[in-house]
Coordinates of C-alpha atoms in Angstrom, one line a residue:
Chain H
M1 CA 90.4 126.2 67.8
G2 CA 88.7 127.5 70.8
K3 CA 90.3 129.8 73.3
P4 CA 92.4 128.8 76.0
L5 CA 90.4 127.9 79.0
R6 CA 91.0 130.1 82.2
V7 CA 92.7 128.2 85.1
V8 CA 93.4 128.7 88.7
H9 CA 96.0 126.4 90.4
Y10 CA 95.9 125.9 94.2
V11 CA 99.1 124.8 95.7
N12 CA 100.6 124.7 99.3
Q13 CA 103.5 126.5 100.9
F14 CA 106.1 124.6 99.7
F15 CA 104.9 123.9 95.9
G16 CA 103.9 127.6 95.8
G17 CA 107.7 128.4 96.7
I18 CA 107.4 130.1 100.0
G19 CA 108.9 127.5 102.0
G20 CA 108.8 124.2 104.0
E21 CA 107.0 123.0 107.1
E22 CA 108.1 126.3 109.1
E23 CA 105.7 128.3 106.5
A24 CA 102.9 125.9 107.1
N25 CA 100.9 128.8 108.8
A26 CA 101.1 131.1 105.7
E27 CA 97.7 132.9 105.1
L28 CA 95.8 131.9 101.9
R29 CA 97.1 134.3 99.1
V30 CA 96.1 135.0 95.5
V31 CA 99.0 135.7 92.9
E32 CA 98.4 136.9 89.5
G33 CA 100.0 134.3 87.1
A34 CA 102.1 131.2 87.8
E35 CA 104.2 130.7 91.0
G36 CA 106.0 127.5 91.9
S37 CA 104.6 124.4 90.5
A38 CA 102.1 126.2 88.8
R39 CA 104.9 126.8 86.1
A40 CA 104.9 123.3 85.3
L41 CA 101.0 123.4 85.0
V42 CA 101.6 126.2 82.3
Q43 CA 103.9 123.9 80.5
A44 CA 101.4 121.1 80.5
M45 CA 98.6 123.1 79.5
G46 CA 100.3 124.6 76.2
D47 CA 97.9 126.9 74.2
D48 CA 94.9 125.1 75.9
G49 CA 94.8 126.7 79.1
S50 CA 96.0 130.2 80.5
L51 CA 96.9 130.4 84.0
A52 CA 94.9 133.2 85.4
A53 CA 96.2 132.9 89.2
T54 CA 97.9 130.6 91.5
I55 CA 96.4 130.2 95.1
I56 CA 98.9 129.4 97.6
C57 CA 97.9 128.4 101.2
G58 CA 99.8 126.8 104.0
D59 CA 98.7 123.5 105.0
N60 CA 98.1 124.3 108.7
Y61 CA 96.4 127.6 107.8
F62 CA 93.9 125.5 105.6
S63 CA 93.4 123.3 108.2
D64 CA 93.4 125.1 111.6
Q65 CA 91.6 128.3 110.1
N66 CA 89.6 126.4 107.8
E67 CA 86.5 128.8 107.8
R68 CA 88.5 132.0 107.1
A69 CA 90.6 130.0 104.4
V70 CA 87.4 128.8 102.5
A71 CA 85.9 132.3 102.5
A72 CA 89.0 133.6 101.1
L73 CA 89.2 130.8 98.5
T74 CA 85.4 131.4 97.7
D75 CA 86.0 135.3 97.3
A76 CA 89.1 134.7 95.0
L77 CA 87.1 132.1 92.6
R78 CA 84.1 134.5 92.4
S79 CA 86.4 137.2 91.5
I80 CA 88.6 135.3 89.1
Q81 CA 85.8 133.2 87.6
P82 CA 88.0 130.4 86.0
D83 CA 86.8 127.9 83.9
V84 CA 88.5 125.1 86.0
V85 CA 90.5 124.6 89.2
V86 CA 93.6 122.1 89.5
A87 CA 94.7 121.4 92.9
G88 CA 98.0 119.9 93.8
P89 CA 99.2 117.3 93.2
A90 CA 99.5 116.5 97.0
F91 CA 101.5 113.3 96.6
D92 CA 101.3 111.6 100.0
A93 CA 101.0 114.4 102.1
G94 CA 97.8 114.0 104.2
R95 CA 96.9 117.8 105.2
Y96 CA 97.7 118.9 101.6
G97 CA 95.5 116.2 100.2
L98 CA 92.6 117.3 102.3
A99 CA 92.9 120.9 101.4
C100 CA 93.2 119.9 97.7
A101 CA 90.1 117.9 97.9
Q102 CA 88.2 120.5 99.8
V103 CA 89.2 123.3 97.3
C104 CA 87.8 121.2 94.5
K105 CA 84.6 120.7 96.5
V106 CA 84.3 124.4 97.1
A107 CA 85.0 125.1 93.5
S108 CA 82.3 122.6 92.5
E109 CA 79.8 124.2 94.7
L110 CA 80.4 127.4 92.7
G111 CA 79.7 125.7 89.3
I112 CA 83.5 125.7 88.5
A113 CA 85.2 122.0 87.1
A114 CA 87.9 121.0 89.4
V115 CA 90.5 118.3 89.5
A116 CA 92.7 117.4 92.4
G117 CA 95.8 115.1 92.3
M118 CA 97.4 112.9 94.9
D119 CA 98.7 109.5 95.8
A120 CA 96.0 106.8 95.8
E121 CA 96.9 106.0 99.5
N122 CA 96.7 109.6 100.8
P123 CA 94.0 109.6 103.4
A124 CA 92.0 112.3 101.9
V125 CA 91.2 109.7 99.0
E126 CA 88.9 107.8 101.2
M127 CA 87.2 111.0 102.5
Y128 CA 86.5 112.8 99.3
A129 CA 86.9 110.2 96.3
R130 CA 82.9 110.1 95.8
D131 CA 82.5 113.9 95.5
V132 CA 85.9 115.2 94.0
M133 CA 87.9 114.1 90.9
I134 CA 91.1 112.8 92.3
V135 CA 93.8 111.7 89.7
P136 CA 96.3 109.2 91.4
S137 CA 99.8 110.8 91.4
G138 CA 102.1 108.4 92.8
A139 CA 104.2 109.5 95.9
A140 CA 107.3 111.0 93.9
P141 CA 107.4 114.9 93.4
A142 CA 110.2 114.4 90.7
Q143 CA 107.1 113.3 88.7
M144 CA 105.4 116.7 88.8
L145 CA 105.2 117.4 85.2
S146 CA 103.9 114.3 84.0
V147 CA 101.2 114.2 86.9
L148 CA 100.2 117.6 86.0
E149 CA 99.9 116.6 82.2
A150 CA 97.5 113.6 83.2
M151 CA 95.4 116.1 85.5
W152 CA 95.3 118.7 82.9
A153 CA 93.8 116.1 80.2
L154 CA 91.0 115.5 82.6
A155 CA 90.7 119.1 83.8
R156 CA 90.5 120.3 80.3
K157 CA 87.8 118.0 79.3
L158 CA 85.5 119.1 82.4
G159 CA 86.4 122.6 81.9
L160 CA 85.0 122.2 78.3
G161 CA 81.9 121.1 79.7
E162 CA 82.4 117.3 78.5
A163 CA 80.9 114.5 80.1
R164 CA 83.8 112.4 82.2
G165 CA 84.0 108.7 81.1
P166 CA 84.7 105.7 83.3
A167 CA 87.6 106.1 85.9
E168 CA 90.0 103.6 84.3
V169 CA 89.7 105.6 80.9
D170 CA 89.8 109.4 82.1
G171 CA 92.2 108.3 84.8
Y172 CA 90.7 109.3 87.9
I173 CA 90.1 107.5 91.1
P174 CA 86.6 105.8 91.1
T175 CA 83.9 107.6 92.8
G176 CA 81.8 104.8 93.6
E177 CA 79.0 106.0 91.0
R178 CA 77.8 103.7 88.5
R179 CA 76.7 104.5 84.9
P180 CA 75.2 102.3 82.2
W181 CA 78.0 101.7 79.5
V182 CA 78.0 99.9 76.4
R183 CA 81.1 97.5 76.0
E184 CA 82.4 96.0 73.1
E185 CA 81.8 92.4 73.7
P186 CA 78.6 90.9 75.2
G187 CA 78.8 90.2 79.3
S188 CA 78.4 86.4 78.8
K189 CA 81.7 86.3 76.7
R190 CA 83.9 88.7 79.0
A191 CA 82.6 86.6 82.2
V192 CA 83.9 83.3 80.4
D193 CA 87.3 85.2 79.6
M194 CA 87.7 86.2 83.2
L195 CA 86.6 82.8 84.4
L196 CA 89.3 81.3 82.1
A197 CA 91.9 83.8 83.2
A198 CA 91.1 83.2 86.9
L199 CA 91.3 79.3 86.5
G200 CA 94.7 79.7 84.4
G201 CA 96.4 82.1 87.0
R202 CA 96.5 85.0 84.8
E203 CA 95.4 88.6 85.7
F204 CA 92.3 90.0 84.8
Q205 CA 90.4 93.1 85.3
T206 CA 87.2 92.8 87.3
E207 CA 84.2 95.1 86.5
V208 CA 82.9 95.1 90.1
P209 CA 85.6 96.2 92.5
Y210 CA 84.7 95.4 95.8
R211 CA 86.4 97.4 98.6
A212 CA 85.2 96.3 101.7
P213 CA 84.8 99.3 104.3
E214 CA 86.9 98.5 107.3
R215 CA 84.7 98.9 110.5
V216 CA 86.1 97.7 113.7
S217 CA 83.7 97.4 116.6
P218 CA 84.7 99.8 119.2
A219 CA 86.3 98.1 122.2
P220 CA 84.2 97.8 125.5
P221 CA 84.8 100.9 127.8
L222 CA 87.2 100.1 130.7
A223 CA 85.7 99.5 134.1
D224 CA 88.2 100.3 136.3
L225 CA 90.5 103.3 135.6
G226 CA 92.2 103.3 138.8
R227 CA 93.5 99.7 138.5
A228 CA 94.2 99.9 134.6
T229 CA 97.5 99.7 132.7
I230 CA 97.7 102.4 130.1
A231 CA 100.3 102.2 127.2
L232 CA 101.2 105.4 125.3
I233 CA 102.0 105.2 121.3
T234 CA 102.7 107.8 118.9
S235 CA 103.0 108.0 115.0
G236 CA 105.1 111.4 115.4
G237 CA 108.3 109.9 114.8
L238 CA 109.7 110.1 118.5
I239 CA 113.4 108.7 118.5
P240 CA 116.4 108.7 121.1
K241 CA 118.3 111.6 120.3
G242 CA 120.7 110.8 117.5
N243 CA 118.9 108.4 116.0
P244 CA 121.1 105.4 117.1
D245 CA 118.8 102.6 115.5
G246 CA 118.6 104.5 112.2
A247 CA 114.6 105.0 112.3
A248 CA 113.1 106.2 109.2
A249 CA 111.4 109.8 108.9
A250 CA 108.6 108.4 107.3
G251 CA 106.5 105.2 106.2
G252 CA 107.1 103.3 109.3
P253 CA 108.1 100.9 108.1
R254 CA 108.4 99.3 111.6
Y255 CA 107.7 100.4 115.1
Y256 CA 110.1 100.6 117.9
R257 CA 109.3 99.5 121.6
R258 CA 111.2 101.8 124.0
S259 CA 111.6 101.7 127.8
I260 CA 110.0 104.4 129.7
E261 CA 110.1 102.4 133.0
D262 CA 112.3 104.9 134.7
L263 CA 111.3 107.9 133.3
D264 CA 108.8 110.7 134.7
S265 CA 108.8 112.8 131.6
L266 CA 110.6 112.6 128.1
E267 CA 113.4 115.0 128.2
P268 CA 114.7 117.0 125.1
V269 CA 118.2 116.0 125.9
H270 CA 117.3 112.4 125.3
W271 CA 114.4 112.3 122.5
E272 CA 113.7 114.1 119.4
A273 CA 111.2 113.9 116.7
F274 CA 112.3 112.7 113.4
H275 CA 109.5 113.0 110.9
V276 CA 108.8 114.3 107.3
G277 CA 105.2 115.2 107.8
Y278 CA 105.0 118.1 110.3
F279 CA 107.2 120.9 111.9
T280 CA 109.1 119.0 114.6
E281 CA 111.0 121.6 116.3
I282 CA 108.3 122.1 119.1
V283 CA 108.1 118.3 119.9
S284 CA 111.9 117.9 119.9
G285 CA 111.6 120.8 122.6
N286 CA 109.3 119.0 124.5
P287 CA 108.5 115.4 123.4
N288 CA 105.6 115.0 126.0
Y289 CA 103.5 116.8 123.4
V290 CA 103.2 113.8 121.2
L291 CA 103.7 111.2 124.0
P292 CA 102.2 112.5 127.2
L293 CA 104.4 110.9 129.6
A294 CA 104.9 113.6 131.9
Q295 CA 101.1 114.4 132.0
M296 CA 100.2 110.6 132.5
R297 CA 103.0 110.3 135.5
E298 CA 101.1 113.2 137.1
L299 CA 97.6 111.2 136.9
E300 CA 99.5 108.0 137.9
T301 CA 100.6 109.6 141.1
R302 CA 97.2 111.0 142.0
G303 CA 95.9 107.2 141.3
E304 CA 93.9 108.2 138.5
I305 CA 95.1 105.3 136.7
G306 CA 96.6 102.2 137.8
K307 CA 99.9 102.4 135.9
V308 CA 101.6 103.7 132.8
F309 CA 102.8 100.6 130.8
D310 CA 106.7 100.2 131.1
S311 CA 107.2 100.6 127.2
M312 CA 106.0 103.1 124.7
F313 CA 105.6 102.6 121.0
T314 CA 106.6 104.9 118.5
L315 CA 107.2 105.2 114.6
A316 CA 106.9 108.0 111.8
G317 CA 103.5 107.3 110.3
V318 CA 103.4 109.6 107.3
G319 CA 103.3 107.8 103.9
T320 CA 102.6 104.5 105.1
A321 CA 100.3 102.2 103.1
V322 CA 97.3 101.1 104.6
A323 CA 98.2 97.4 104.3
R324 CA 101.3 97.9 106.1
A325 CA 99.7 100.1 108.8
K326 CA 97.5 97.2 109.6
E327 CA 100.2 94.8 110.1
L328 CA 102.2 97.1 112.3
G329 CA 99.2 97.8 114.4
Q330 CA 98.6 93.9 114.7
G331 CA 102.1 93.7 115.8
I332 CA 101.9 96.5 118.4
A333 CA 98.5 94.9 119.6
D334 CA 100.0 91.5 120.4
E335 CA 102.8 93.0 122.5
L336 CA 100.2 95.1 124.4
K337 CA 98.1 91.9 125.0
D338 CA 101.2 90.1 126.2
G339 CA 102.0 92.9 128.5
G340 CA 98.6 92.9 130.1
V341 CA 97.6 96.4 128.9
D342 CA 94.1 97.5 129.4
G343 CA 94.1 100.7 127.5
V344 CA 96.1 102.8 124.9
L345 CA 96.5 106.4 124.3
L346 CA 97.4 106.8 120.6
V347 CA 98.8 110.3 119.7
A348 CA 98.8 111.3 115.9
T349 CA 100.6 114.4 114.1
Chain T
M1 CA 116.3 120.4 99.0
D2 CA 115.1 123.6 100.3
F3 CA 114.7 126.8 98.5
E4 CA 117.6 128.4 100.0
E5 CA 120.0 125.7 99.1
Q6 CA 118.8 125.9 95.6
S7 CA 119.6 129.8 95.5
T8 CA 122.9 129.2 97.4
V9 CA 124.2 126.6 94.8
Q10 CA 122.9 128.6 91.9
E11 CA 124.9 131.5 93.3
I12 CA 128.2 129.5 93.7
A13 CA 127.8 127.9 90.3
A14 CA 127.2 131.5 88.6
G15 CA 130.5 132.7 90.5
A16 CA 132.5 129.5 88.9
P17 CA 131.5 129.3 85.5
G18 CA 133.3 126.7 83.6
E19 CA 135.5 125.7 86.4
G20 CA 134.2 121.9 86.3
L21 CA 132.3 122.1 89.4
V22 CA 131.2 119.0 90.9
V23 CA 128.6 118.1 93.5
V24 CA 128.9 115.5 96.2
L25 CA 126.0 114.4 98.1
G26 CA 125.3 112.7 101.4
S27 CA 121.5 112.2 100.8
P28 CA 120.3 109.0 103.1
D29 CA 118.0 107.5 100.6
A30 CA 117.8 106.9 96.5
E31 CA 114.7 109.1 96.0
S32 CA 116.0 112.3 97.6
A33 CA 119.5 111.7 96.1
A34 CA 118.0 111.4 92.7
L35 CA 116.0 114.4 93.2
V36 CA 118.8 116.7 94.6
A37 CA 120.8 115.4 91.5
E38 CA 118.0 116.0 89.0
T39 CA 117.5 119.4 90.4
L40 CA 121.0 120.8 90.0
S41 CA 121.4 119.2 86.6
A42 CA 118.2 119.8 84.5
G43 CA 116.5 122.0 87.0
D44 CA 113.8 121.7 89.9
P45 CA 111.5 119.1 88.5
T46 CA 109.0 120.0 91.3
F47 CA 108.9 123.5 89.6
A48 CA 108.4 124.8 93.2
G49 CA 111.9 126.4 93.8
P50 CA 114.1 129.0 92.1
L51 CA 115.9 126.4 90.1
A52 CA 112.5 125.6 88.3
G53 CA 113.4 125.6 84.7
V54 CA 116.9 126.5 85.3
P55 CA 119.4 123.7 84.4
L56 CA 122.6 124.4 85.9
G57 CA 124.1 121.5 84.2
L58 CA 126.0 120.2 87.4
R59 CA 127.3 116.6 88.0
S60 CA 126.5 115.1 91.4
Y61 CA 128.3 112.4 93.0
H62 CA 127.3 110.7 96.3
I63 CA 130.0 110.2 99.1
F64 CA 129.3 106.4 98.9
E65 CA 130.7 106.3 94.9
P66 CA 134.1 104.8 94.8
E67 CA 135.5 107.8 92.7
I68 CA 134.8 109.9 95.8
E69 CA 136.0 107.3 98.5
A70 CA 139.1 107.0 96.7
Q71 CA 140.0 110.7 97.3
I72 CA 139.4 110.4 100.9
D73 CA 141.9 109.2 103.5
G74 CA 140.7 105.7 104.4
D75 CA 140.4 106.1 108.2
V76 CA 138.8 109.4 108.0
Y77 CA 136.3 107.9 105.4
R78 CA 135.7 104.8 107.8
E79 CA 135.0 107.2 110.8
Q80 CA 132.9 109.6 109.2
V81 CA 131.0 107.6 106.6
G82 CA 131.7 103.9 107.0
F83 CA 129.1 103.1 109.4
M84 CA 126.4 104.8 107.1
S85 CA 126.7 102.3 104.4
D86 CA 125.5 99.7 106.8
V87 CA 122.6 101.6 107.7
L88 CA 121.5 103.0 104.5
D89 CA 120.9 101.1 100.8
R90 CA 124.1 102.1 99.5
D91 CA 123.8 100.3 96.2
A92 CA 120.4 101.8 95.6
I93 CA 121.6 105.4 96.2
V94 CA 124.8 105.0 93.9
V95 CA 122.5 103.5 91.2
A96 CA 120.1 106.5 91.5
V97 CA 122.8 109.3 91.6
K98 CA 124.7 107.6 88.9
G99 CA 121.5 107.3 86.7
V100 CA 120.8 110.9 86.8
R101 CA 124.6 111.9 86.0
E102 CA 124.8 109.4 83.2
R103 CA 121.7 110.2 81.3
P104 CA 122.3 111.4 77.9
Q105 CA 121.8 115.3 78.0
Chain R
M1 CA 93.3 108.4 119.6
I2 CA 94.5 111.9 120.5
S3 CA 94.6 114.1 117.2
A4 CA 94.4 117.8 116.0
I5 CA 92.9 117.0 112.7
Y6 CA 90.1 115.0 114.5
R7 CA 87.7 114.6 111.4
L8 CA 90.1 112.2 109.4
P9 CA 90.6 109.5 112.1
M10 CA 86.6 109.8 112.5
V11 CA 86.2 109.4 108.9
T12 CA 88.4 106.4 108.7
G13 CA 86.6 104.5 111.5
Q14 CA 88.6 105.2 114.8
S15 CA 85.9 105.1 117.4
R16 CA 87.2 107.2 120.3
V17 CA 88.8 110.5 119.1
V18 CA 90.0 113.1 121.4
R19 CA 90.7 116.4 120.0
G20 CA 94.4 117.7 120.3
C21 CA 95.8 121.2 120.3
R22 CA 97.7 121.5 117.2
I23 CA 99.8 118.9 114.9
E24 CA 102.8 120.4 116.2
H25 CA 102.1 120.1 119.9
V26 CA 99.1 117.8 120.3
C27 CA 99.0 117.4 124.0
G28 CA 99.5 121.0 125.0
N29 CA 100.5 124.4 124.1
P30 CA 103.5 125.9 124.6
E31 CA 102.1 129.6 124.4
L32 CA 100.2 129.1 127.5
G33 CA 103.3 129.1 129.9
P34 CA 104.5 126.0 131.8
Q35 CA 101.7 125.7 134.3
E36 CA 98.9 126.5 132.0
D37 CA 100.3 124.1 129.5
L38 CA 100.6 121.1 132.0
Q39 CA 97.0 121.9 133.2
Y40 CA 95.9 122.0 129.4
G41 CA 97.7 118.5 128.8
L42 CA 96.3 117.1 132.1
R43 CA 92.6 118.2 130.5
I44 CA 93.5 116.4 127.2
V45 CA 94.9 113.3 129.0
R46 CA 92.1 113.2 131.2
T47 CA 89.4 113.7 128.5
A48 CA 91.4 110.6 126.6
L49 CA 90.9 108.5 129.5
A50 CA 87.4 109.3 130.1
A51 CA 86.8 108.2 126.3
L52 CA 88.3 104.9 127.3
T53 CA 85.6 104.2 129.9
T54 CA 82.8 105.5 127.8
E55 CA 80.5 103.1 125.7
V56 CA 80.7 104.4 122.2
S57 CA 78.8 102.7 119.0
G58 CA 80.8 104.5 116.1
P59 CA 83.4 107.3 115.6
T60 CA 82.8 109.8 118.6
L61 CA 84.6 112.8 119.4
F62 CA 85.7 113.8 122.7
D63 CA 86.8 117.7 123.2
P64 CA 88.7 118.6 126.1
E65 CA 87.7 122.2 125.8
E66 CA 84.1 122.1 125.2
G67 CA 82.1 124.2 127.3
R68 CA 85.0 125.6 129.0
P69 CA 84.2 129.4 129.3
G70 CA 86.1 132.1 127.1
V71 CA 87.0 129.4 124.9
V72 CA 86.0 129.7 121.3
R73 CA 86.5 126.5 119.1
E74 CA 86.8 127.1 115.4
A75 CA 85.9 123.8 113.2
A76 CA 89.2 122.2 111.8
H77 CA 87.2 121.2 108.9
A78 CA 84.0 122.8 107.6
S79 CA 82.0 120.2 105.8

């Protein structure tokens, strides 16, 4: 029985036990042993792994001070020299997912095996699945221990220097890499079995998953801004104060069209931000930060645009499945077309 | 629930051992309700907070549950809670909280 | 789209991406004081409107602060 692998666990400010969104600017720090959710990783690893350190970093710090964060991370990994790095799981948190994936990329470049965990719909997956081992976690933090167990199974394999198997066997999101592999039955038989299943309306597992990259052609530029009607949209979760419509703070699941016809600005006495994905206090103090109505009215007065569209569209975008987001976008687009809108400013948080 | 809330409940529970302390929740959805109920019963399942690995063994009910509603004056309940059961998924929430509470220990 | 984490919309195919200030205050900066904050917000919005009038062939970044004297732009993501 070999000695336990040396492991470093990367977590954000919340899962590191520092605090919530208000601590998202926390500097990257290295703590010896297990902090926060790393304690669950210790349980998952048993005798096979020993947690050398927990690296905790605020999601905003990692994003805004990226060069500094990466430098501090690199120093830490060079000094600790772990056998494997585990990052997350980030579940459906976009900034955290991006950080976890980048942490793994940095580790790989230093020759250290690394595994990240996050929901398959996390926006970071599209960006990093080709370069980073990502174990799909689902979106429920209550599953932390079982997710870490799945991540550890792969991390241990890679940490021991074993070659990884196919994505469906080792439980990671496909990287797009294809390697020759021997299956139990000849291709002719497998193809006929699949065809029979398809004809019989039964489920089958394709061997060639096709994921068409969604590329939307850019809309042609506006010719005359001074005569254009511009609409404002935000995914930052703006709601009328008190949330009379019971809007959700995540996942859409629908958008709201609100009249701004008689407003010169969005006042905090009438609006607030209701969104679980970012620290909303600043926007609730000045909603124009995510829906720039005050700024646009100024430009409208000066004649730099024709007019601001009479309605704005809002929802809390965090954690919305891509397919659903497409439907919502199509719905908003239809309303914009009906309203004779020429251009749109969409503010994301 | 945030870390401060976890510590606060931990202190309250420590100060009232064996007194049959019960938790009443107002969480707006099944998932967050179950997470709080789980945290206060078996410990923080995310292991992020002070109650990681600390099972307080507290039983949680939701304000929507009939056992709780029965103890509150009808007019007060209707005024303070009534409208929320139209907006929120009442059944899913109750099932979730009950599920954690009635799980064999 | 106006976003502080601009790399993400660019990677997922958004054609016209305008760099915002920070996630918690995309179209301005409360630390600048009300006058400067509004001026900054106007720069961001004007940049976005200029993007709408610009021909693009794929994901393109429009930075309201590029070339402004005394402004240091740290990358939001190192690649």
